PDB file of C-alpha atoms and ligand atoms in Angstrom:
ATOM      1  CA  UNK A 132       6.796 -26.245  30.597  1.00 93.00           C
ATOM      2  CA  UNK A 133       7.415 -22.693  30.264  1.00 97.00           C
ATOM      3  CA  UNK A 134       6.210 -20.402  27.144  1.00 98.00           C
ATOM      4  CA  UNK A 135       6.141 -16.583  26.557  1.00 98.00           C
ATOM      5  CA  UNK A 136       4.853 -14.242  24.098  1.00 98.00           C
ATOM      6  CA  UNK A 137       6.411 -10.954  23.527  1.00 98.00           C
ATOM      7  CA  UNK A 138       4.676  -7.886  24.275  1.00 97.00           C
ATOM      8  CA  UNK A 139       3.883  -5.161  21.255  1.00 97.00           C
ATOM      9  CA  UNK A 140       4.556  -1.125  20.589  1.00 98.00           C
ATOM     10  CA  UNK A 141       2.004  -0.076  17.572  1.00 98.00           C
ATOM     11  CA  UNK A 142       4.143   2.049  15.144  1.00 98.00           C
ATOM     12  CA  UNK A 143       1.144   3.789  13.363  1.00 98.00           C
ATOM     13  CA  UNK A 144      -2.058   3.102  12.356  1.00 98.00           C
ATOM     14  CA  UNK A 145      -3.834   3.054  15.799  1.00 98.00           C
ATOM     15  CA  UNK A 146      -7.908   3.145  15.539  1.00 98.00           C
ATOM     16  CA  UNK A 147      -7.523   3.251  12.076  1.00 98.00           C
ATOM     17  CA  UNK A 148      -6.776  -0.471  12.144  1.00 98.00           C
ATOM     18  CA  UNK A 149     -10.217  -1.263  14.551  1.00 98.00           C
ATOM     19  CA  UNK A 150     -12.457  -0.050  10.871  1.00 98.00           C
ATOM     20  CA  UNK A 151     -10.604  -2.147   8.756  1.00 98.00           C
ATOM     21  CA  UNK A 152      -7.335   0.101   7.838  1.00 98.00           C
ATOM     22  CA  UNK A 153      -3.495  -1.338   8.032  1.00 99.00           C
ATOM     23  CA  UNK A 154      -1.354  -0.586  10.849  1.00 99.00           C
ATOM     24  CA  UNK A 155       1.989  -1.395  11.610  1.00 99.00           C
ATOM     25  CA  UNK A 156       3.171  -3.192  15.156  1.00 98.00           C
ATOM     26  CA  UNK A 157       6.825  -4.424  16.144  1.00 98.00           C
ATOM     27  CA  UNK A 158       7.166  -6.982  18.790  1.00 98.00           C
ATOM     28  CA  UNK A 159       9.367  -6.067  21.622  1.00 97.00           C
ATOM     29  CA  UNK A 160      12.471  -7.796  23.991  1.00 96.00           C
ATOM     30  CA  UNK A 161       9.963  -7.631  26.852  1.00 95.00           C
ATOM     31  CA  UNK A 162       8.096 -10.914  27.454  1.00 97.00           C
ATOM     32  CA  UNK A 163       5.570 -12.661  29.286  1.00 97.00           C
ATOM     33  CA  UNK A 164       5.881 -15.682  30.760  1.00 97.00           C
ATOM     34  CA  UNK A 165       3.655 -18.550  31.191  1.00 97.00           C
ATOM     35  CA  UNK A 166       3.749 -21.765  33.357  1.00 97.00           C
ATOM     36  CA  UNK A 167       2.193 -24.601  35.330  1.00 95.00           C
ATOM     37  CA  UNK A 168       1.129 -23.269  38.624  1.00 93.00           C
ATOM     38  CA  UNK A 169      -1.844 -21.792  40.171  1.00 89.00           C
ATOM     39  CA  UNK A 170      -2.365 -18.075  38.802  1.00 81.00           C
ATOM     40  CA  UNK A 171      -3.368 -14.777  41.198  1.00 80.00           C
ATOM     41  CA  UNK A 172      -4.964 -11.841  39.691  1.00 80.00           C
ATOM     42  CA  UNK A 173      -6.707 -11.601  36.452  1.00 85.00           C
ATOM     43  CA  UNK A 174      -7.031 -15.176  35.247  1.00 93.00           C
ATOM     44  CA  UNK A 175      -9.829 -14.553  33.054  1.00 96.00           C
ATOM     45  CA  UNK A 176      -6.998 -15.260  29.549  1.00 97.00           C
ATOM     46  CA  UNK A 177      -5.767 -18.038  31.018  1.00 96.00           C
ATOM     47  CA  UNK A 178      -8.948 -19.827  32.099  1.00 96.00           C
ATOM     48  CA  UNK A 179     -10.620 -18.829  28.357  1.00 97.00           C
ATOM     49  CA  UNK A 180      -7.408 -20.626  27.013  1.00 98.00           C
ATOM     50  CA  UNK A 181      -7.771 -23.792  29.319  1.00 97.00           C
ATOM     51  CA  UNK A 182     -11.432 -24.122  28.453  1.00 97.00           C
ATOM     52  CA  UNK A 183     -10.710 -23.815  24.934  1.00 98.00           C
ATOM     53  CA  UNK A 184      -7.219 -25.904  24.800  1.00 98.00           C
ATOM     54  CA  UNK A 185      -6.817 -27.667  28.168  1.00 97.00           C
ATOM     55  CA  UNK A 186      -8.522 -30.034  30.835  1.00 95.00           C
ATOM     56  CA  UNK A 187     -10.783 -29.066  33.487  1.00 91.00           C
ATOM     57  CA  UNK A 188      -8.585 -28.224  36.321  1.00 90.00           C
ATOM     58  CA  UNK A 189      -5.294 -27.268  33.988  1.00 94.00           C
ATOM     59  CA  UNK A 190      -4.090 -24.324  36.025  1.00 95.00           C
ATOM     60  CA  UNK A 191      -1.496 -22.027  34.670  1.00 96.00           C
ATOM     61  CA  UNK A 192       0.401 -18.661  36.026  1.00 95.00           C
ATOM     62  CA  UNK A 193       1.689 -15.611  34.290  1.00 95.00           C
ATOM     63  CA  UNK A 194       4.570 -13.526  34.879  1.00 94.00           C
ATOM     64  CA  UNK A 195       5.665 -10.318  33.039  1.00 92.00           C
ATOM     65  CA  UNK A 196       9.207  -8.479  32.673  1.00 88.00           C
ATOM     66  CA  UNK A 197       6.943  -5.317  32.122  1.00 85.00           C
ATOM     67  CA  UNK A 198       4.492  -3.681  34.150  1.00 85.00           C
ATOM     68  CA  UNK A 199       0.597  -4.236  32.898  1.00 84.00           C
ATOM     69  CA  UNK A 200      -0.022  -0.500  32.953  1.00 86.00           C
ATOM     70  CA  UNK A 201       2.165   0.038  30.027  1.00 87.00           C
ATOM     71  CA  UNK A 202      -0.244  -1.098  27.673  1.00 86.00           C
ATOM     72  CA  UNK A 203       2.181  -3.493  25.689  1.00 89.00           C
ATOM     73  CA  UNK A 204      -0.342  -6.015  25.146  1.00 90.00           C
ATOM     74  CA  UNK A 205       0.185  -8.277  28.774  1.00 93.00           C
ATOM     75  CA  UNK A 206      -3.664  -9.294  27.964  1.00 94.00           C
ATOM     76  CA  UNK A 207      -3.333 -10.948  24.115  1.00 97.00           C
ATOM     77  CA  UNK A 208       0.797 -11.770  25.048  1.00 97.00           C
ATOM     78  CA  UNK A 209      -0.728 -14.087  28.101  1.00 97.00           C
ATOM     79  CA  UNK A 210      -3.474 -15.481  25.651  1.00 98.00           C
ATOM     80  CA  UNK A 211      -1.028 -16.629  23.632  1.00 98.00           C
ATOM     81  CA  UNK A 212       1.212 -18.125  25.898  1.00 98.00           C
ATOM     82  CA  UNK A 213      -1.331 -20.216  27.808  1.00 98.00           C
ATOM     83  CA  UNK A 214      -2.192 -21.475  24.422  1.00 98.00           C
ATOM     84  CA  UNK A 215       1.234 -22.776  23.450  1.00 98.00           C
ATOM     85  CA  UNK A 216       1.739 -24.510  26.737  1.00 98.00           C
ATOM     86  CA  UNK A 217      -1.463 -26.604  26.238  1.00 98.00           C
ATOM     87  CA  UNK A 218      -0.360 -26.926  22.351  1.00 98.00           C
ATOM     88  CA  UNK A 219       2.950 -26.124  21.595  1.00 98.00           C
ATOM     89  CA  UNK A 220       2.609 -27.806  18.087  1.00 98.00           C
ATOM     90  CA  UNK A 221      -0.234 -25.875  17.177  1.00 98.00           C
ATOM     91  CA  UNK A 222       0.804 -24.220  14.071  1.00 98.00           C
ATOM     92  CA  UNK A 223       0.815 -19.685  14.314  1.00 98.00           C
ATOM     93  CA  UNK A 224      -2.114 -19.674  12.662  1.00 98.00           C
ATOM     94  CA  UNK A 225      -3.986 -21.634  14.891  1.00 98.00           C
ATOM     95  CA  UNK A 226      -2.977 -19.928  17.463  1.00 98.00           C
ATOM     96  CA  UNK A 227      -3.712 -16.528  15.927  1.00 98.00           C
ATOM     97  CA  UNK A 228      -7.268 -17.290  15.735  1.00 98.00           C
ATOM     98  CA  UNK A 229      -8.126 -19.029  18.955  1.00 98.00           C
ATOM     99  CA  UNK A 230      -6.550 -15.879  20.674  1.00 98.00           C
ATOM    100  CA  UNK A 231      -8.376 -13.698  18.808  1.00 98.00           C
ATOM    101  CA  UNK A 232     -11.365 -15.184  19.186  1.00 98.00           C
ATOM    102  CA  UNK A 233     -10.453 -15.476  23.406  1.00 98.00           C
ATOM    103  CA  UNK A 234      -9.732 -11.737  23.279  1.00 97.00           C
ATOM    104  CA  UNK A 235     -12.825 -10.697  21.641  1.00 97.00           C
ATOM    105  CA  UNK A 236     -14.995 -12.649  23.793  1.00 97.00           C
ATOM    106  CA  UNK A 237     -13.480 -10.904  26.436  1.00 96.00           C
ATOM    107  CA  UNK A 238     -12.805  -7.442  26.051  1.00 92.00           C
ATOM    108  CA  UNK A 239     -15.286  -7.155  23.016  1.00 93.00           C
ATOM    109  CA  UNK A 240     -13.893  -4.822  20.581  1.00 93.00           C
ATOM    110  CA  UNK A 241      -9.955  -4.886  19.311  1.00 95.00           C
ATOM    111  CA  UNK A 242      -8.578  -5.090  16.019  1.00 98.00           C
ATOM    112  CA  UNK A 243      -5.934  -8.326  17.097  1.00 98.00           C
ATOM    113  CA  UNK A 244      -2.990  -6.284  16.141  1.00 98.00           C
ATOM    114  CA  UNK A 245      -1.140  -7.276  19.522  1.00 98.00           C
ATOM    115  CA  UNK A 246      -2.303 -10.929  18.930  1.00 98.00           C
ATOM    116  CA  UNK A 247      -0.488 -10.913  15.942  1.00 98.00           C
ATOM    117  CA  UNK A 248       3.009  -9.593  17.049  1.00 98.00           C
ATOM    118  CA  UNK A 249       2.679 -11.767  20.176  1.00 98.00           C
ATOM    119  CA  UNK A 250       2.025 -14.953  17.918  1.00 98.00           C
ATOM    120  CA  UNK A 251       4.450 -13.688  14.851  1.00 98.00           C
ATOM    121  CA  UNK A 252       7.027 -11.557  16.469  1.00 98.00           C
ATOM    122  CA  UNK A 253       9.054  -9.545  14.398  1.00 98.00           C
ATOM    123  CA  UNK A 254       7.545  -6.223  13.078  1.00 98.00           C
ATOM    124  CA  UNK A 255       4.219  -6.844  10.886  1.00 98.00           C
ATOM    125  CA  UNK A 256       1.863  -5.074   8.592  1.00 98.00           C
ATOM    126  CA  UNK A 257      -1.209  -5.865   9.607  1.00 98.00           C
ATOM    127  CA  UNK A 258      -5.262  -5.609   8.519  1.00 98.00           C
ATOM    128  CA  UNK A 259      -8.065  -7.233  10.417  1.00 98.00           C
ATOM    129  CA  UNK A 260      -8.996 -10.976   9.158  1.00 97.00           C
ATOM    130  CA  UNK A 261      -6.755 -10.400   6.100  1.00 98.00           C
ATOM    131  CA  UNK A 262      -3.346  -9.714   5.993  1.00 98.00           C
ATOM    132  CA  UNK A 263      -0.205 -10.439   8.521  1.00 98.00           C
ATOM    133  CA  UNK A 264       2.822  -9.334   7.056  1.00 98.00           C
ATOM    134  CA  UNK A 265       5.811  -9.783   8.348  1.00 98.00           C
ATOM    135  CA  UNK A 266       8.657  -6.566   7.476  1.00 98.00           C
ATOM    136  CA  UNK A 267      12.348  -7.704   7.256  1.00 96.00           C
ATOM    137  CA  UNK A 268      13.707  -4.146   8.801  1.00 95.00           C
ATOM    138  CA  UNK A 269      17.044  -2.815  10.224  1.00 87.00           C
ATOM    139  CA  UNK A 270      17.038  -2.237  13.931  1.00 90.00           C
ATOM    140  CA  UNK A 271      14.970   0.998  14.384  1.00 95.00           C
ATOM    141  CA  UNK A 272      16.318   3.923  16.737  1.00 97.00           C
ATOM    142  CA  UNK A 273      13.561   3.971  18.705  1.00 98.00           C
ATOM    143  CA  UNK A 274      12.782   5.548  22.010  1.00 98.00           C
ATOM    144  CA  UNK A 275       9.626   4.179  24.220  1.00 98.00           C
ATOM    145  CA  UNK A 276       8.178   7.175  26.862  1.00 98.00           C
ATOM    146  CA  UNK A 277       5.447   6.160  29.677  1.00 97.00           C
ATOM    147  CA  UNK A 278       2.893   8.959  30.431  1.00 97.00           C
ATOM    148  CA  UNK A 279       2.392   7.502  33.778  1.00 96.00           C
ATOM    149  CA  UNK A 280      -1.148   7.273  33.370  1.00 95.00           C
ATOM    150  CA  UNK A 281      -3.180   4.038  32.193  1.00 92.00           C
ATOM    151  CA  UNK A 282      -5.169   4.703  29.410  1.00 90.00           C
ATOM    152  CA  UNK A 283      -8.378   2.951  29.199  1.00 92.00           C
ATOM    153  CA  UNK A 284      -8.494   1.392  25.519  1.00 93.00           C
ATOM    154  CA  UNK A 285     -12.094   0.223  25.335  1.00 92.00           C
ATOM    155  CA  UNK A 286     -13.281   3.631  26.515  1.00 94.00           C
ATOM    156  CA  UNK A 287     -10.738   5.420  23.465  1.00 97.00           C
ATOM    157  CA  UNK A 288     -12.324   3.082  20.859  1.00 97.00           C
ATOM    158  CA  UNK A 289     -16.020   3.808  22.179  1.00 96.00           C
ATOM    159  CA  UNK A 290     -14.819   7.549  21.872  1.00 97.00           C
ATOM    160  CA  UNK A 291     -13.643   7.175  17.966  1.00 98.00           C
ATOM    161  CA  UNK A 292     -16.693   5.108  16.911  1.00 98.00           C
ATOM    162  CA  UNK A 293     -19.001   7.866  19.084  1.00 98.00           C
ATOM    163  CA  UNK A 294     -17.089  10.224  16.541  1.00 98.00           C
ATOM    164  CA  UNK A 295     -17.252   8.376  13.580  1.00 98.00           C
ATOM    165  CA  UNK A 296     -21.003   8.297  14.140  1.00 98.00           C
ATOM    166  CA  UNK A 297     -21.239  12.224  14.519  1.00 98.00           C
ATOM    167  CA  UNK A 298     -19.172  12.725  11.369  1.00 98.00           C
ATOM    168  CA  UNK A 299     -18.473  10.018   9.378  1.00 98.00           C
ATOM    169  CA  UNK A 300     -16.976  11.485   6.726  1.00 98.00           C
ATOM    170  CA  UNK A 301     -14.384  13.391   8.422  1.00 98.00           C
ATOM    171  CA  UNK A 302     -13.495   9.980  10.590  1.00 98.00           C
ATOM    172  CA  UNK A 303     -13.304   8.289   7.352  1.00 98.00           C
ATOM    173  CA  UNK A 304     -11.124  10.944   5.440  1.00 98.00           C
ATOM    174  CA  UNK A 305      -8.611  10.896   8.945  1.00 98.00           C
ATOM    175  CA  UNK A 306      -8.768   6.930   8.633  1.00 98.00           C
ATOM    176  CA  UNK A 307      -7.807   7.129   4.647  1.00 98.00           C
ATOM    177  CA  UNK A 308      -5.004   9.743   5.056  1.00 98.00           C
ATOM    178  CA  UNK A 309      -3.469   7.247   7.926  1.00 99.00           C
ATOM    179  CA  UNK A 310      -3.647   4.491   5.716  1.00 98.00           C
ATOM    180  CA  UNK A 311      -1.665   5.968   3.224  1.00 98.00           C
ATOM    181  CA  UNK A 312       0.891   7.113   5.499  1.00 98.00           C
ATOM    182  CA  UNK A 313       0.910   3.320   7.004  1.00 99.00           C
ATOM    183  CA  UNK A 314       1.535   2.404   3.422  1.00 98.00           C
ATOM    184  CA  UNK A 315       4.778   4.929   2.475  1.00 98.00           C
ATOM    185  CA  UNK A 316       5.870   4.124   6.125  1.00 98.00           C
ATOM    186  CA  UNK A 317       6.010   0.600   5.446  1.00 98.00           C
ATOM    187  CA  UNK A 318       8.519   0.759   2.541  1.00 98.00           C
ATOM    188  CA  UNK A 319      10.184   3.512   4.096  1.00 98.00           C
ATOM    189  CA  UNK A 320      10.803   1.403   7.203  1.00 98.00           C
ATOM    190  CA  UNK A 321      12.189  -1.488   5.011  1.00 98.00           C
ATOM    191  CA  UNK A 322      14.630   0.770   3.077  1.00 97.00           C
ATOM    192  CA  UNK A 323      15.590   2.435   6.502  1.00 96.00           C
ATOM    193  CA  UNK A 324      14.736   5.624   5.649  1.00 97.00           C
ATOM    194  CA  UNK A 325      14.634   7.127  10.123  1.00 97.00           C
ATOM    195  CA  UNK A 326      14.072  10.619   8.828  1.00 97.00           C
ATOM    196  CA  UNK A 327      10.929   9.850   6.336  1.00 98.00           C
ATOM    197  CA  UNK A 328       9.644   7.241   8.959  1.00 98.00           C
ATOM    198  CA  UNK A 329      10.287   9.713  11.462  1.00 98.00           C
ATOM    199  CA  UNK A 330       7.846  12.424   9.454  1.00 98.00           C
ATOM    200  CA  UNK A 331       5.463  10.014   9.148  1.00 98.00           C
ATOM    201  CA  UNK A 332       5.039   9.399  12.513  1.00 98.00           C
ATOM    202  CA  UNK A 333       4.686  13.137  13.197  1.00 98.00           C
ATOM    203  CA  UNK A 334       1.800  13.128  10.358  1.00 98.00           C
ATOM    204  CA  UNK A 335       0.177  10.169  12.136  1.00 98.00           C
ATOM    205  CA  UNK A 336       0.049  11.941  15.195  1.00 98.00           C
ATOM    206  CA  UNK A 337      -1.902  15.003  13.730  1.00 98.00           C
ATOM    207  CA  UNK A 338      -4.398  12.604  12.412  1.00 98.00           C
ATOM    208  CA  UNK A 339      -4.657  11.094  16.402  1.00 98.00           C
ATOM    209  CA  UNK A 340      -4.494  14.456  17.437  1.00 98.00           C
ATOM    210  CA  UNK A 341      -8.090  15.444  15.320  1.00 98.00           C
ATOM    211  CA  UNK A 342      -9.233  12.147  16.495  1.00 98.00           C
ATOM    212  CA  UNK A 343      -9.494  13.126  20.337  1.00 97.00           C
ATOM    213  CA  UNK A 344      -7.057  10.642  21.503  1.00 98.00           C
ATOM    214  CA  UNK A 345      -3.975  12.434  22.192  1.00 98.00           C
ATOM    215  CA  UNK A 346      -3.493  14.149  25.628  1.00 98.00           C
ATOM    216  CA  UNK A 347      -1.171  16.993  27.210  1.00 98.00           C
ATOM    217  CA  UNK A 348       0.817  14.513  28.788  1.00 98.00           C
ATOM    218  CA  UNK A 349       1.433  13.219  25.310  1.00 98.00           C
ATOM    219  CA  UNK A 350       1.860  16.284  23.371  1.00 98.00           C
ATOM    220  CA  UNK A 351       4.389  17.317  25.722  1.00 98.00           C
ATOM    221  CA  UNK A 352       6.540  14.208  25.661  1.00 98.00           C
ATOM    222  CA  UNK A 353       6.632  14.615  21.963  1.00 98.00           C
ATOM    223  CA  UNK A 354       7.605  17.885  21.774  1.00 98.00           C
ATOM    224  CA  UNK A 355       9.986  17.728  24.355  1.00 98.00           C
ATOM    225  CA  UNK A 356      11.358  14.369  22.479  1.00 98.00           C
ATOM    226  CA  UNK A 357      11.484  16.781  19.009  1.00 98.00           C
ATOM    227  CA  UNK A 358      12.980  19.489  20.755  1.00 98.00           C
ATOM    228  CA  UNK A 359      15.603  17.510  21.319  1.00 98.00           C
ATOM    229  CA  UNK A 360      16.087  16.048  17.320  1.00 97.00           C
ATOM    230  CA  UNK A 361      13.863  13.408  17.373  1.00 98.00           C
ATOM    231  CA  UNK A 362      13.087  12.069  13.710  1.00 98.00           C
ATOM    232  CA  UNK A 363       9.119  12.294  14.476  1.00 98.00           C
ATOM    233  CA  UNK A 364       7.380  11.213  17.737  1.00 98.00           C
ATOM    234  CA  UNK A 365       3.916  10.114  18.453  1.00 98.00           C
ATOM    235  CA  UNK A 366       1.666   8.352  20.756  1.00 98.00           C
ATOM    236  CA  UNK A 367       1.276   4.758  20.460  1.00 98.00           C
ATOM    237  CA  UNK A 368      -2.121   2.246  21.186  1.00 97.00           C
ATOM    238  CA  UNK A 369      -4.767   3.539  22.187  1.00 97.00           C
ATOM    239  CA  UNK A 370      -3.955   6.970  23.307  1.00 97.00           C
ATOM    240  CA  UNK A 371      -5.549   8.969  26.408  1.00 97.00           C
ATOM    241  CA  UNK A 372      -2.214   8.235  28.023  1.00 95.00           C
ATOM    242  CA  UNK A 373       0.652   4.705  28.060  1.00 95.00           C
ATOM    243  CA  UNK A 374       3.312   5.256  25.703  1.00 97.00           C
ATOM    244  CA  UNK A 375       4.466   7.499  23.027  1.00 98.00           C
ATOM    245  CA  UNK A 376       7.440   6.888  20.920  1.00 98.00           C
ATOM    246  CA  UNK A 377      10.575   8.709  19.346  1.00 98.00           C
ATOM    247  CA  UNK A 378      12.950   7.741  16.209  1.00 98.00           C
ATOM    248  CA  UNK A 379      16.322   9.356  17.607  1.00 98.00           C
ATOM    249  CA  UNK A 380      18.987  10.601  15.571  1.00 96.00           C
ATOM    250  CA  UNK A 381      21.859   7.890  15.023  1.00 91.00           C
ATOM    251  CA  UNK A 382      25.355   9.588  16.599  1.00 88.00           C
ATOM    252  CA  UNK A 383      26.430   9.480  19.968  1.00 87.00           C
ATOM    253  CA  UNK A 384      24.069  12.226  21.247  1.00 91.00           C
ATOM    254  CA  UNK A 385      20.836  10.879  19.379  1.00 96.00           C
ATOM    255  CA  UNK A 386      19.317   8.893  21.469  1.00 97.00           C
ATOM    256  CA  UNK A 387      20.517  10.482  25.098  1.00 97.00           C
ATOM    257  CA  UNK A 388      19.591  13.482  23.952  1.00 98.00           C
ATOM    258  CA  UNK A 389      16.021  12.446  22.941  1.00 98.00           C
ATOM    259  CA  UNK A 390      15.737  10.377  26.174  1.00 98.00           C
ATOM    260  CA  UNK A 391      16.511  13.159  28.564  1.00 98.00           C
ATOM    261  CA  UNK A 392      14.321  15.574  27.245  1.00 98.00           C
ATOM    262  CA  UNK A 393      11.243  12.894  27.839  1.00 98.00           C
ATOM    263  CA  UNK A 394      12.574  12.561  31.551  1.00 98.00           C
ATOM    264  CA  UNK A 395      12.826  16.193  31.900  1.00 98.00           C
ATOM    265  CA  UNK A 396       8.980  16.373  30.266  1.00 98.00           C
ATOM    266  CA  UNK A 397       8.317  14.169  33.371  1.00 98.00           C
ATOM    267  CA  UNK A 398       8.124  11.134  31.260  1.00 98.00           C
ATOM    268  CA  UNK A 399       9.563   7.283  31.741  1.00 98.00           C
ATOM    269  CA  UNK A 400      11.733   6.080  29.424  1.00 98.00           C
ATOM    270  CA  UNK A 401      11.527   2.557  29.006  1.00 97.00           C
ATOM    271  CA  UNK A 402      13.963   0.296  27.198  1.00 95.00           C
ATOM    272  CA  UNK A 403      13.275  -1.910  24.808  1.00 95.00           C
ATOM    273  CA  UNK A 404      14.538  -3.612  21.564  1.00 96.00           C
ATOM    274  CA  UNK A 405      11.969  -4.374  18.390  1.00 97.00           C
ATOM    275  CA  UNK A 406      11.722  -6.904  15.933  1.00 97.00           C
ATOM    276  CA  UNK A 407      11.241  -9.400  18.897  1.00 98.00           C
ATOM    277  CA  UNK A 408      10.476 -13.291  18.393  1.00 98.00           C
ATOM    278  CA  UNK A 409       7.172 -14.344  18.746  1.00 98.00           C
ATOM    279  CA  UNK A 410       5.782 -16.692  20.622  1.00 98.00           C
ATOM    280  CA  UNK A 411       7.924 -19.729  22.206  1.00 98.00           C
ATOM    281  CA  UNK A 412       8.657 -22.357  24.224  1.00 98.00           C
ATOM    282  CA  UNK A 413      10.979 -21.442  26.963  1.00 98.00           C
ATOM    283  CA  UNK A 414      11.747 -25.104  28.786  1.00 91.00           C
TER     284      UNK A 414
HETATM  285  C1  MEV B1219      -4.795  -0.002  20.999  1.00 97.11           C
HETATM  286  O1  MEV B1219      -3.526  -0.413  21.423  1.00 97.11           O
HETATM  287  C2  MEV B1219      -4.861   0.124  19.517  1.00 97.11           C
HETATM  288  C3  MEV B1219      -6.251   0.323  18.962  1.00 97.11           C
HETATM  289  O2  MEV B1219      -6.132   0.432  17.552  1.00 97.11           O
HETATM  290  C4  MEV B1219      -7.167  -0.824  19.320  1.00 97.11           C
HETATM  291  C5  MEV B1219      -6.936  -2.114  18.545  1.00 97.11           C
HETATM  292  O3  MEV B1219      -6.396  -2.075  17.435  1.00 97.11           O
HETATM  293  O4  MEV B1219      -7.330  -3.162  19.046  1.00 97.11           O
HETATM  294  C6  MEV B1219      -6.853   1.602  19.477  1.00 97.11           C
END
């Protein structure tokens, strides 16, 4: 049997999300892929999954259409998939919390945002052990920019909490204004309102921005991706460096336009489609 999980692209809310605040996180068209077979590399998901699901011995492999470094969420997307090979009538929910609890015991901090869209799919509003909301939304013009460096999320969240702890009440007033912008972005996203979503992602990024997470790689794919008429552009996960993302313009030149300018920045663009299905089985 094969299975795969999509991977994830957080829309806004990063950080934010780890203390309890909403975020919102679409699933993507690139996948992961798991299946019998003996695994190389990191197995550490997929043995948590067959000591929690499987038989001693069970060995499973994983294969990705998208690199690990992009930070799409390969580590909760093959968490998933393991555990719908060795239960594929386990019901979502299940699933959502066995993951969770695998990636936890793992990696130790993480809000289970990318759990989510790799169990669910689709685009969701979601806030830690409480709400998973799934958003019926037209197909968003987004673009998807590598930095080209690898960001190191547990050392980003360390570096938020180390803030929070020097000035809580600034941390908290940053984490407050982003969860009211989560909030008008989610019905804005639903009545497909680009240009408002757009300026909401621009407002999101400020708050990163005072945060510490943002870098000059970043900032200069974003300008370069407004420069050329993008909506609103910001970065996306955990910051430091992996992906930002653009809402182009609709009309011929939108979304060339937008995507050559983050080349010329020295950027990857990298093609995707939201709204992806969640996890499946494949054969
Ligand atoms: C990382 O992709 C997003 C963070 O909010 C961490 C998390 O929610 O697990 C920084």
């Amino acid at each position: 049997m094969t299975t795969s999980a999509p991977g994830k692209v957080m829309l806004y809310g990063e950080h934010a999300v780890v203390y309890g605040y909403p975020c919102i996180v679409t699933a993507i068209s690139e996948r992961l892929f798991v299946s019998e077979g003996t695994a190389v590399g990191d197995t550490r998901f997929i043995d948590a999954a067959v000591a929690a699901w499987g038989k001693p011995g069970q060995k499973f492999s994983a294969r990705s259409s998208f690199s690990g470094k992009y930070g799409f969420g390969s580590s909760s997307a093959v968490t998933v998939a393991t555990l719908k090979a060795l239960r594929p009538h386990a019901t979502n929910r299940e699933l959502f919390d066995m993951a969770y609890k695998i990636v936890l015991d793992i990696q130790k901090v993480g809000s289970g945002f990318d759990v989510a869209a790799a169990v669910y799919g689709g685009t969701l509003y979601y806030i830690k052990n409480k709400t998973i909301e799934p958003l019926v939304i037209k197909d968003m013009p987004l673009v998807v920019g590598y930095t080209g460096i690898k960001a190191d999320t547990v050392s980003l969240i360390n570096n938020v909490a180390q803030k929070k702890k020097e000035n809580p009440e600034k941390v908290e007033r940053i984490f407050e204004a982003i969860a009211k912008l989560v909030d008008e972005a989610k019905t804005k996203m639903i009545e497909g309102d680009w240009e408002r979503v757009g300026k909401l992602m621009d407002f999101n990024q400020e708050y990163l921005r005072d945060l510490g997470v943002s870098s000059e790689k970043l900032e200069s794919l974003i300008s370069a991706a407004k420069s050329a008429g993008a909506y609103g552009a910001k970065l996306s996960g955990a910051g430091g460096g992996d992906c930002m993302i653009a809402l182009h313009p609709n009309g011929v030149q939108g979304k060339p336009l937008v995507e050559k300018a983050i080349k010329e920045a020295g950027g990857e663009v990298i093609n995707v489609t939201t709204n992806a299905e969640g996890v499946r089985v494949e054969s």
